[in-house]
PDB file of C-alpha atoms in Angstrom:
ATOM      1  CA  MET A  39      72.450  43.564 -13.614  1.00 49.00           C
ATOM      2  CA  LEU A  40      71.556  40.078 -14.167  1.00 45.00           C
ATOM      3  CA  ALA A  41      71.693  39.416 -10.406  1.00 51.00           C
ATOM      4  CA  ALA A  42      69.507  42.421  -9.696  1.00 50.00           C
ATOM      5  CA  THR A  43      67.000  41.118 -12.248  1.00 51.00           C
ATOM      6  CA  SER A  44      67.086  37.673 -10.656  1.00 51.00           C
ATOM      7  CA  TRP A  45      66.402  39.185  -7.336  1.00 45.00           C
ATOM      8  CA  VAL A  46      63.411  41.451  -8.548  1.00 47.00           C
ATOM      9  CA  ALA A  47      61.669  38.414 -10.277  1.00 47.00           C
ATOM     10  CA  LEU A  48      62.212  36.161  -7.176  1.00 46.00           C
ATOM     11  CA  LEU A  49      60.105  39.065  -4.799  1.00 48.00           C
ATOM     12  CA  LEU A  50      57.668  39.853  -7.342  1.00 51.00           C
ATOM     13  CA  GLY A  51      56.609  36.262  -8.470  1.00 51.00           C
ATOM     14  CA  GLY A  52      59.201  33.810  -7.312  1.00 50.00           C
ATOM     15  CA  PRO A  53      57.225  31.548  -4.893  1.00 50.00           C
ATOM     16  CA  ALA A  54      54.084  31.435  -7.216  1.00 49.00           C
ATOM     17  CA  SER A  55      56.536  30.383  -9.989  1.00 49.00           C
ATOM     18  CA  ILE A  56      58.255  27.811  -7.688  1.00 47.00           C
ATOM     19  CA  ALA A  57      54.750  26.297  -6.529  1.00 48.00           C
ATOM     20  CA  GLN A  58      53.953  26.167 -10.358  1.00 52.00           C
ATOM     21  CA  GLN A  59      56.789  24.550 -11.381  1.00 54.00           C
ATOM     22  CA  ALA A  60      56.832  21.889  -8.379  1.00 53.00           C
ATOM     23  CA  PRO A  61      55.504  18.419  -9.662  1.00 57.00           C
ATOM     24  CA  PRO A  62      51.948  17.478  -8.421  1.00 58.00           C
ATOM     25  CA  ALA A  63      51.619  15.513  -5.250  1.00 57.00           C
ATOM     26  CA  ALA A  64      51.039  11.746  -6.126  1.00 57.00           C
ATOM     27  CA  PRO A  65      47.373  10.566  -4.838  1.00 61.00           C
ATOM     28  CA  THR A  66      47.530   8.565  -1.538  1.00 68.00           C
ATOM     29  CA  ARG A  67      45.879   5.172  -0.879  1.00 69.00           C
ATOM     30  CA  LEU A  68      43.269   7.086   1.135  1.00 69.00           C
ATOM     31  CA  ASP A  69      42.265   9.405  -2.179  1.00 68.00           C
ATOM     32  CA  SER A  70      41.936   6.179  -4.214  1.00 72.00           C
ATOM     33  CA  LEU A  71      39.931   4.539  -1.777  1.00 71.00           C
ATOM     34  CA  LEU A  72      37.593   7.610  -1.475  1.00 72.00           C
ATOM     35  CA  ALA A  73      37.365   7.747  -5.113  1.00 72.00           C
ATOM     36  CA  ARG A  74      36.419   4.402  -5.641  1.00 72.00           C
ATOM     37  CA  GLY A  75      34.196   4.521  -2.570  1.00 72.00           C
ATOM     38  CA  ARG A  76      32.065   7.307  -4.316  1.00 75.00           C
ATOM     39  CA  VAL A  77      31.796   5.372  -7.688  1.00 74.00           C
ATOM     40  CA  VAL A  78      30.612   2.130  -5.892  1.00 74.00           C
ATOM     41  CA  TYR A  79      28.203   4.339  -4.096  1.00 75.00           C
ATOM     42  CA  GLY A  80      26.898   6.113  -7.079  1.00 75.00           C
ATOM     43  CA  THR A  81      26.416   2.765  -8.843  1.00 72.00           C
ATOM     44  CA  ALA A  82      24.341   1.134  -5.858  1.00 71.00           C
ATOM     45  CA  ARG A  83      22.237   4.223  -5.607  1.00 71.00           C
ATOM     46  CA  GLY A  84      21.256   4.194  -9.032  1.00 70.00           C
ATOM     47  CA  GLN A  85      20.516   0.637  -8.875  1.00 64.00           C
ATOM     48  CA  VAL A  86      18.430   0.991  -5.784  1.00 66.00           C
ATOM     49  CA  GLU A  87      16.542   3.839  -7.596  1.00 67.00           C
ATOM     50  CA  ARG A  88      15.772   1.943 -10.604  1.00 68.00           C
ATOM     51  CA  PHE A  89      14.691  -0.761  -8.469  1.00 56.00           C
ATOM     52  CA  ARG A  90      12.450   1.395  -6.556  1.00 60.00           C
ATOM     53  CA  ARG A  91      10.747   2.638  -9.331  1.00 68.00           C
ATOM     54  CA  LEU A  92       9.838  -0.599 -11.166  1.00 66.00           C
ATOM     55  CA  PRO A  93       5.743  -0.849 -11.112  1.00 68.00           C
ATOM     56  CA  THR A  94       5.851  -4.192  -9.331  1.00 73.00           C
ATOM     57  CA  VAL A  95       7.940  -2.724  -6.439  1.00 75.00           C
ATOM     58  CA  GLN A  96       5.540   0.394  -6.132  1.00 78.00           C
ATOM     59  CA  ARG A  97       2.525  -1.922  -6.075  1.00 80.00           C
ATOM     60  CA  LEU A  98       3.969  -4.341  -3.670  1.00 86.00           C
ATOM     61  CA  ALA A  99       6.192  -2.696  -1.258  1.00 88.00           C
ATOM     62  CA  LEU A 100       3.647  -1.081   1.116  1.00 88.00           C
ATOM     63  CA  PRO A 101       1.369  -4.210   1.336  1.00 91.00           C
ATOM     64  CA  ALA A 102       4.587  -6.404   1.970  1.00 91.00           C
ATOM     65  CA  LEU A 103       5.804  -4.401   4.614  1.00 93.00           C
ATOM     66  CA  LEU A 104       2.419  -3.960   6.297  1.00 93.00           C
ATOM     67  CA  ILE A 105       1.740  -7.916   6.154  1.00 92.00           C
ATOM     68  CA  GLY A 106       5.213  -8.580   7.213  1.00 91.00           C
ATOM     69  CA  SER A 107       5.141  -6.147  10.241  1.00 90.00           C
ATOM     70  CA  GLY A 108       1.826  -7.847  11.118  1.00 90.00           C
ATOM     71  CA  ALA A 109       3.376 -11.355  10.942  1.00 88.00           C
ATOM     72  CA  LEU A 110       6.209 -10.471  12.900  1.00 87.00           C
ATOM     73  CA  LEU A 111       4.548  -8.902  15.837  1.00 85.00           C
ATOM     74  CA  ARG A 112       2.663 -11.908  16.228  1.00 80.00           C
ATOM     75  CA  HIS A 113       5.763 -13.066  18.438  1.00 72.00           C
ATOM     76  CA  GLU A 114       8.112 -11.327  20.721  1.00 56.00           C
ATOM     77  CA  VAL A 115      10.585  -8.972  18.976  1.00 52.00           C
ATOM     78  CA  GLU A 116      13.905  -8.389  20.589  1.00 51.00           C
ATOM     79  CA  VAL A 117      15.004  -4.796  20.477  1.00 49.00           C
ATOM     80  CA  PHE A 118      18.326  -3.717  22.193  1.00 45.00           C
ATOM     81  CA  ASP A 119      18.445  -6.783  24.264  1.00 47.00           C
ATOM     82  CA  LEU A 120      14.444  -6.252  25.296  1.00 46.00           C
ATOM     83  CA  GLU A 121      11.996  -8.493  24.748  1.00 53.00           C
ATOM     84  CA  ILE A 122       8.670  -6.578  23.472  1.00 59.00           C
ATOM     85  CA  GLU A 123       5.189  -8.134  22.978  1.00 80.00           C
ATOM     86  CA  ALA A 124       3.840  -4.889  21.046  1.00 84.00           C
ATOM     87  CA  ASP A 125       0.127  -6.886  20.843  1.00 88.00           C
ATOM     88  CA  GLU A 126       0.043  -7.289  24.539  1.00 89.00           C
ATOM     89  CA  SER A 127       1.902  -3.785  25.158  1.00 88.00           C
ATOM     90  CA  VAL A 128      -0.932  -2.028  22.746  1.00 90.00           C
ATOM     91  CA  ARG A 129      -3.744  -3.931  24.093  1.00 91.00           C
ATOM     92  CA  ALA A 130      -2.730  -3.018  27.809  1.00 91.00           C
ATOM     93  CA  GLY A 131      -2.426   0.682  26.801  1.00 91.00           C
ATOM     94  CA  ALA A 132      -5.965   0.588  25.089  1.00 90.00           C
ATOM     95  CA  ARG A 133      -7.677  -0.931  27.797  1.00 89.00           C
ATOM     96  CA  GLU A 134      -6.003   1.550  30.424  1.00 89.00           C
ATOM     97  CA  HIS A 135      -6.815   4.753  28.374  1.00 91.00           C
ATOM     98  CA  LEU A 136      -9.525   3.616  25.965  1.00 88.00           C
ATOM     99  CA  SER A 137     -11.891   1.277  27.833  1.00 87.00           C
ATOM    100  CA  TRP A 138     -14.760   3.977  27.431  1.00 90.00           C
ATOM    101  CA  VAL A 139     -15.194   3.426  23.711  1.00 88.00           C
ATOM    102  CA  ARG A 140     -18.210   1.529  22.827  1.00 88.00           C
ATOM    103  CA  THR A 141     -19.439   2.156  19.319  1.00 91.00           C
ATOM    104  CA  HIS A 142     -20.185   0.567  16.066  1.00 92.00           C
ATOM    105  CA  VAL A 143     -19.538   3.432  13.890  1.00 94.00           C
ATOM    106  CA  ASP A 144     -16.630   1.265  12.577  1.00 93.00           C
ATOM    107  CA  ASP A 145     -18.976  -1.121  10.748  1.00 93.00           C
ATOM    108  CA  GLN A 146     -19.804   1.834   8.375  1.00 93.00           C
ATOM    109  CA  LEU A 147     -16.783   3.819   8.657  1.00 95.00           C
ATOM    110  CA  ARG A 148     -14.782   1.200   6.556  1.00 95.00           C
ATOM    111  CA  HIS A 149     -16.819   1.628   3.500  1.00 94.00           C
ATOM    112  CA  VAL A 150     -16.973   5.495   3.729  1.00 96.00           C
ATOM    113  CA  PRO A 151     -13.907   6.164   1.324  1.00 96.00           C
ATOM    114  CA  ALA A 152     -15.387   3.940  -1.456  1.00 95.00           C
ATOM    115  CA  TYR A 153     -18.786   5.499  -0.877  1.00 94.00           C
ATOM    116  CA  ALA A 154     -17.094   8.916  -1.312  1.00 96.00           C
ATOM    117  CA  THR A 155     -14.970   8.078  -4.444  1.00 96.00           C
ATOM    118  CA  LEU A 156     -18.379   6.848  -6.126  1.00 94.00           C
ATOM    119  CA  GLY A 157     -20.042   9.753  -4.946  1.00 94.00           C
ATOM    120  CA  LEU A 158     -17.582  11.956  -6.321  1.00 95.00           C
ATOM    121  CA  SER A 159     -17.986  10.374  -9.645  1.00 94.00           C
ATOM    122  CA  LEU A 160     -21.720  10.846  -9.747  1.00 93.00           C
ATOM    123  CA  ALA A 161     -21.460  14.356  -8.672  1.00 94.00           C
ATOM    124  CA  GLY A 162     -19.326  14.979 -11.841  1.00 92.00           C
ATOM    125  CA  VAL A 163     -15.928  15.076 -10.467  1.00 94.00           C
ATOM    126  CA  LYS A 164     -13.593  13.053 -12.889  1.00 93.00           C
ATOM    127  CA  GLY A 165     -11.662  10.103 -11.762  1.00 93.00           C
ATOM    128  CA  GLN A 166      -9.123   7.774 -13.566  1.00 93.00           C
ATOM    129  CA  HIS A 167     -12.152   5.741 -14.589  1.00 93.00           C
ATOM    130  CA  GLY A 168     -15.830   6.709 -15.217  1.00 92.00           C
ATOM    131  CA  THR A 169     -18.917   5.794 -12.846  1.00 91.00           C
ATOM    132  CA  VAL A 170     -19.609   2.421 -14.219  1.00 90.00           C
ATOM    133  CA  GLU A 171     -15.826   1.329 -14.532  1.00 92.00           C
ATOM    134  CA  GLN A 172     -15.579   2.482 -10.664  1.00 93.00           C
ATOM    135  CA  ALA A 173     -18.549   0.453  -9.556  1.00 92.00           C
ATOM    136  CA  VAL A 174     -17.099  -2.664 -11.474  1.00 91.00           C
ATOM    137  CA  LEU A 175     -13.434  -2.011 -10.094  1.00 94.00           C
ATOM    138  CA  PHE A 176     -14.774  -1.685  -6.423  1.00 94.00           C
ATOM    139  CA  GLY A 177     -17.099  -4.781  -6.851  1.00 92.00           C
ATOM    140  CA  LEU A 178     -13.901  -6.746  -7.914  1.00 93.00           C
ATOM    141  CA  ILE A 179     -11.764  -5.285  -5.231  1.00 95.00           C
ATOM    142  CA  TYR A 180     -14.680  -6.102  -2.531  1.00 93.00           C
ATOM    143  CA  HIS A 181     -14.803  -9.610  -3.392  1.00 93.00           C
ATOM    144  CA  LEU A 182     -11.207 -10.307  -3.736  1.00 94.00           C
ATOM    145  CA  ASN A 183     -10.402  -8.662  -0.448  1.00 96.00           C
ATOM    146  CA  ASN A 184     -13.372 -10.599   1.215  1.00 94.00           C
ATOM    147  CA  GLY A 185     -11.982 -13.844  -0.193  1.00 93.00           C
ATOM    148  CA  LEU A 186      -8.255 -13.005   0.755  1.00 94.00           C
ATOM    149  CA  THR A 187      -9.398 -12.018   4.313  1.00 96.00           C
ATOM    150  CA  SER A 188     -11.306 -14.947   5.098  1.00 94.00           C
ATOM    151  CA  ASN A 189      -9.107 -17.379   3.815  1.00 94.00           C
ATOM    152  CA  LEU A 190      -6.189 -16.079   5.993  1.00 94.00           C
ATOM    153  CA  LYS A 191      -8.709 -16.191   8.957  1.00 94.00           C
ATOM    154  CA  ARG A 192      -9.218 -19.923   8.388  1.00 94.00           C
ATOM    155  CA  LEU A 193      -5.577 -20.629   7.935  1.00 94.00           C
ATOM    156  CA  THR A 194      -4.202 -18.726  10.902  1.00 92.00           C
ATOM    157  CA  ARG A 195      -6.913 -19.160  13.462  1.00 93.00           C
ATOM    158  CA  VAL A 196      -5.638 -16.615  15.751  1.00 92.00           C
ATOM    159  CA  GLU A 197      -7.665 -16.063  18.917  1.00 91.00           C
ATOM    160  CA  ARG A 198      -9.057 -12.464  19.491  1.00 93.00           C
ATOM    161  CA  PRO A 199      -8.151 -10.454  22.559  1.00 92.00           C
ATOM    162  CA  TYR A 200     -11.379 -11.006  24.405  1.00 88.00           C
ATOM    163  CA  GLY A 201     -11.326 -14.833  23.498  1.00 84.00           C
ATOM    164  CA  ASN A 202     -13.828 -17.474  22.453  1.00 83.00           C
ATOM    165  CA  ASP A 203     -13.099 -16.420  18.805  1.00 87.00           C
ATOM    166  CA  PHE A 204     -10.211 -17.845  16.456  1.00 91.00           C
ATOM    167  CA  SER A 205     -10.938 -15.357  13.404  1.00 91.00           C
ATOM    168  CA  SER A 206      -8.786 -12.443  14.530  1.00 92.00           C
ATOM    169  CA  PHE A 207      -5.968 -12.312  11.919  1.00 94.00           C
ATOM    170  CA  PRO A 208      -6.169 -10.074   9.959  1.00 95.00           C
ATOM    171  CA  SER A 209      -8.803  -7.707  10.587  1.00 96.00           C
ATOM    172  CA  SER A 210     -11.404  -7.648   7.844  1.00 96.00           C
ATOM    173  CA  HIS A 211     -12.620  -4.378   9.091  1.00 96.00           C
ATOM    174  CA  THR A 212      -9.437  -2.695   8.435  1.00 97.00           C
ATOM    175  CA  SER A 213      -8.856  -4.947   5.333  1.00 97.00           C
ATOM    176  CA  ALA A 214     -11.817  -3.149   4.011  1.00 97.00           C
ATOM    177  CA  ALA A 215     -11.218   0.286   5.113  1.00 97.00           C
ATOM    178  CA  PHE A 216      -7.607   0.350   3.480  1.00 97.00           C
ATOM    179  CA  ALA A 217      -9.099  -1.522   0.297  1.00 97.00           C
ATOM    180  CA  ALA A 218     -11.399   1.297   0.042  1.00 97.00           C
ATOM    181  CA  ALA A 219      -8.937   4.176   0.852  1.00 97.00           C
ATOM    182  CA  ARG A 220      -6.501   2.760  -1.781  1.00 97.00           C
ATOM    183  CA  PHE A 221      -9.374   2.854  -4.108  1.00 97.00           C
ATOM    184  CA  MET A 222      -9.867   6.352  -3.657  1.00 97.00           C
ATOM    185  CA  HIS A 223      -6.329   7.085  -3.808  1.00 96.00           C
ATOM    186  CA  LYS A 224      -5.994   5.486  -7.067  1.00 96.00           C
ATOM    187  CA  GLU A 225      -8.868   7.340  -8.564  1.00 96.00           C
ATOM    188  CA  TYR A 226      -8.575  11.000  -7.262  1.00 96.00           C
ATOM    189  CA  GLY A 227      -5.159  10.719  -5.432  1.00 94.00           C
ATOM    190  CA  SER A 228      -3.379  12.298  -8.447  1.00 93.00           C
ATOM    191  CA  GLN A 229      -5.753  15.462  -8.567  1.00 93.00           C
ATOM    192  CA  SER A 230      -5.237  16.304  -4.805  1.00 93.00           C
ATOM    193  CA  VAL A 231      -3.252  14.771  -2.070  1.00 95.00           C
ATOM    194  CA  TRP A 232      -6.013  15.653   0.544  1.00 96.00           C
ATOM    195  CA  TYR A 233      -8.301  12.873  -1.061  1.00 96.00           C
ATOM    196  CA  SER A 234      -5.716  10.425  -0.177  1.00 96.00           C
ATOM    197  CA  VAL A 235      -5.009  11.912   3.200  1.00 97.00           C
ATOM    198  CA  GLY A 236      -8.889  11.562   3.867  1.00 97.00           C
ATOM    199  CA  ALA A 237      -9.173   8.105   3.129  1.00 97.00           C
ATOM    200  CA  TYR A 238      -6.353   6.950   4.612  1.00 97.00           C
ATOM    201  CA  SER A 239      -7.378   8.790   7.766  1.00 97.00           C
ATOM    202  CA  VAL A 240     -10.837   7.135   8.006  1.00 97.00           C
ATOM    203  CA  ALA A 241      -9.193   3.968   7.294  1.00 97.00           C
ATOM    204  CA  THR A 242      -6.519   4.120  10.126  1.00 97.00           C
ATOM    205  CA  ALA A 243      -9.559   5.470  12.359  1.00 97.00           C
ATOM    206  CA  THR A 244     -11.068   2.066  11.543  1.00 97.00           C
ATOM    207  CA  GLY A 245      -8.032   0.130  12.476  1.00 96.00           C
ATOM    208  CA  ALA A 246      -7.718   2.217  15.783  1.00 96.00           C
ATOM    209  CA  LEU A 247     -11.425   1.828  16.748  1.00 96.00           C
ATOM    210  CA  ARG A 248     -11.007  -2.183  16.452  1.00 96.00           C
ATOM    211  CA  ILE A 249      -8.034  -2.231  18.704  1.00 96.00           C
ATOM    212  CA  ALA A 250      -9.734   0.254  21.124  1.00 95.00           C
ATOM    213  CA  LYS A 251     -12.887  -2.207  21.432  1.00 94.00           C
ATOM    214  CA  ASP A 252     -10.672  -5.177  22.102  1.00 93.00           C
ATOM    215  CA  ASN A 253     -11.745  -6.648  18.738  1.00 94.00           C
ATOM    216  CA  HIS A 254      -8.165  -7.143  17.240  1.00 94.00           C
ATOM    217  CA  TRP A 255      -4.451  -7.122  18.053  1.00 94.00           C
ATOM    218  CA  LEU A 256      -2.213  -4.433  16.697  1.00 95.00           C
ATOM    219  CA  SER A 257      -0.601  -7.371  14.497  1.00 94.00           C
ATOM    220  CA  ASP A 258      -4.038  -7.992  13.068  1.00 95.00           C
ATOM    221  CA  VAL A 259      -4.844  -4.485  12.265  1.00 96.00           C
ATOM    222  CA  LEU A 260      -1.294  -4.039  10.243  1.00 96.00           C
ATOM    223  CA  ALA A 261      -1.610  -7.212   8.275  1.00 96.00           C
ATOM    224  CA  GLY A 262      -5.435  -6.075   7.637  1.00 97.00           C
ATOM    225  CA  ALA A 263      -4.324  -3.176   6.145  1.00 97.00           C
ATOM    226  CA  GLY A 264      -1.690  -4.687   3.863  1.00 97.00           C
ATOM    227  CA  VAL A 265      -4.160  -7.098   2.403  1.00 97.00           C
ATOM    228  CA  GLY A 266      -6.654  -4.497   1.762  1.00 97.00           C
ATOM    229  CA  VAL A 267      -3.915  -2.317  -0.109  1.00 97.00           C
ATOM    230  CA  LEU A 268      -2.734  -5.224  -1.982  1.00 96.00           C
ATOM    231  CA  SER A 269      -6.352  -6.306  -2.880  1.00 96.00           C
ATOM    232  CA  THR A 270      -6.661  -3.129  -4.716  1.00 97.00           C
ATOM    233  CA  GLU A 271      -3.505  -2.981  -6.303  1.00 96.00           C
ATOM    234  CA  LEU A 272      -3.997  -6.607  -7.694  1.00 94.00           C
ATOM    235  CA  VAL A 273      -7.554  -5.241  -9.030  1.00 94.00           C
ATOM    236  CA  TYR A 274      -6.061  -2.322 -10.857  1.00 95.00           C
ATOM    237  CA  TRP A 275      -3.042  -4.338 -12.274  1.00 94.00           C
ATOM    238  CA  ALA A 276      -5.392  -6.949 -13.720  1.00 91.00           C
ATOM    239  CA  TYR A 277      -8.209  -4.992 -14.586  1.00 90.00           C
ATOM    240  CA  PRO A 278      -7.048  -3.625 -18.140  1.00 90.00           C
ATOM    241  CA  ASN A 279      -6.430  -7.409 -19.231  1.00 88.00           C
ATOM    242  CA  LEU A 280      -9.759  -8.226 -18.016  1.00 84.00           C
ATOM    243  CA  ARG A 281     -11.436  -5.490 -19.743  1.00 83.00           C
ATOM    244  CA  ARG A 282      -9.671  -6.235 -22.943  1.00 84.00           C
ATOM    245  CA  THR A 283     -10.584  -9.622 -22.854  1.00 83.00           C
ATOM    246  CA  ALA A 284     -14.369  -8.916 -21.993  1.00 77.00           C
ATOM    247  CA  THR A 285     -14.435  -6.545 -25.100  1.00 78.00           C
ATOM    248  CA  SER A 286     -12.960  -9.061 -27.195  1.00 78.00           C
ATOM    249  CA  LEU A 287     -15.620 -11.842 -26.180  1.00 76.00           C
ATOM    250  CA  TRP A 288     -18.287  -9.160 -26.605  1.00 70.00           C
ATOM    251  CA  HIS A 289     -17.587  -8.050 -30.257  1.00 71.00           C
ATOM    252  CA  ARG A 290     -16.924 -11.788 -30.996  1.00 72.00           C
ATOM    253  CA  SER A 291     -20.093 -12.878 -29.788  1.00 64.00           C
ATOM    254  CA  GLY A 292     -21.769 -10.036 -31.446  1.00 59.00           C
ATOM    255  CA  ASN A 293     -20.210 -10.845 -35.068  1.00 53.00           C
ATOM    256  CA  HIS A 294     -21.303 -14.614 -34.791  1.00 51.00           C
ATOM    257  CA  PRO A 295     -24.364 -15.291 -36.443  1.00 49.00           C
ATOM    258  CA  ASP A 296     -25.348 -17.724 -33.837  1.00 53.00           C
ATOM    259  CA  ALA A 297     -23.898 -15.902 -31.056  1.00 51.00           C
ATOM    260  CA  ARG A 298     -26.488 -14.965 -27.742  1.00 54.00           C
ATOM    261  CA  THR A 299     -25.454 -12.918 -25.032  1.00 52.00           C
ATOM    262  CA  ALA A 300     -27.217 -13.168 -21.528  1.00 53.00           C
ATOM    263  CA  THR A 301     -26.443 -10.424 -18.973  1.00 52.00           C
ATOM    264  CA  LEU A 302     -27.442 -10.936 -15.364  1.00 51.00           C
ATOM    265  CA  LEU A 303     -26.973  -8.150 -12.754  1.00 51.00           C
ATOM    266  CA  MET A 304     -26.888  -9.261  -9.242  1.00 52.00           C
ATOM    267  CA  PRO A 305     -27.050  -6.501  -6.437  1.00 53.00           C
ATOM    268  CA  PHE A 306     -25.594  -7.613  -3.138  1.00 56.00           C
ATOM    269  CA  TYR A 307     -25.356  -6.122   0.494  1.00 51.00           C
ATOM    270  CA  ASN A 308     -23.223  -7.742   2.863  1.00 57.00           C
ATOM    271  CA  GLN A 309     -22.207  -6.414   6.377  1.00 54.00           C
ATOM    272  CA  GLY A 310     -23.113  -2.610   5.303  1.00 51.00           C
ATOM    273  CA  ALA A 311     -21.509  -3.126   1.874  1.00 53.00           C
ATOM    274  CA  LEU A 312     -23.860  -2.342  -1.073  1.00 52.00           C
ATOM    275  CA  GLY A 313     -22.772  -3.164  -4.494  1.00 58.00           C
ATOM    276  CA  ALA A 314     -23.399  -5.294  -7.755  1.00 56.00           C
ATOM    277  CA  THR A 315     -22.129  -8.283  -9.800  1.00 60.00           C
ATOM    278  CA  VAL A 316     -22.471  -8.435 -13.383  1.00 59.00           C
ATOM    279  CA  VAL A 317     -22.429 -11.832 -15.146  1.00 56.00           C
ATOM    280  CA  LEU A 318     -22.016 -12.168 -18.919  1.00 55.00           C
ATOM    281  CA  SER A 319     -22.895 -15.402 -20.615  1.00 54.00           C
ATOM    282  CA  PHE A 320     -21.728 -16.049 -24.118  1.00 50.00           C
ATOM    283  CA  ARG A 321     -23.054 -18.966 -26.199  1.00 52.00           C
TER     284      ARG A 321
END
């Protein structure tokens, strides 16, 4: 009777029971290495993600990439054992297919995103700042961008594609266009991505026209775009501190019995750009 019962148990559940009673297989060295690799990958990915989200990285990553690319393309680049002169290659293609381009629209096109930003604010579309502050921000951006671009031109002294001029690097038109595009992105990009798309499309068209007209190399345009984005980012980073300082000085001068404040408003027009500079004098 006992033997019959054992046979029945073996037929009905014996293999499962034997499998359950078998000791678990010891982890192999490969399993250990894979587990350790997953831990290292997860840790590294988390560190990279935290680094990417740092405000400073988000501000500087794009302009650093553009300026670095422009500086790199000034020289021959070796790719898969092939020496590529990107500037000369792009210029040759532009002269072959775009030699018919003869226009000065890029002189005004570079300022369109800034004009559109201020126009939206005047029309009642609420941005990150009010109309007056937007005007102040754009004035600061314009002057900083102009200063950075002009000094880089004097330092680098790169000859233009058509020759006889050593102020090619970086492109001031492209720099101004991308500074204005970044300005619009900062003010209205959070409301609709199409504001940013439109602004950057205009800026890109400006840079493309500079190449098509044989005014600039590809490297000039890339670096100019980086300088433009950097100018806007620096102004938006510094503006809160500048505003607090100006407000503090204003209240301090107003509370002092002998304080006198003089305000000077100076409009300016430079190569198609219209703006104003405000000077406050505290005594």
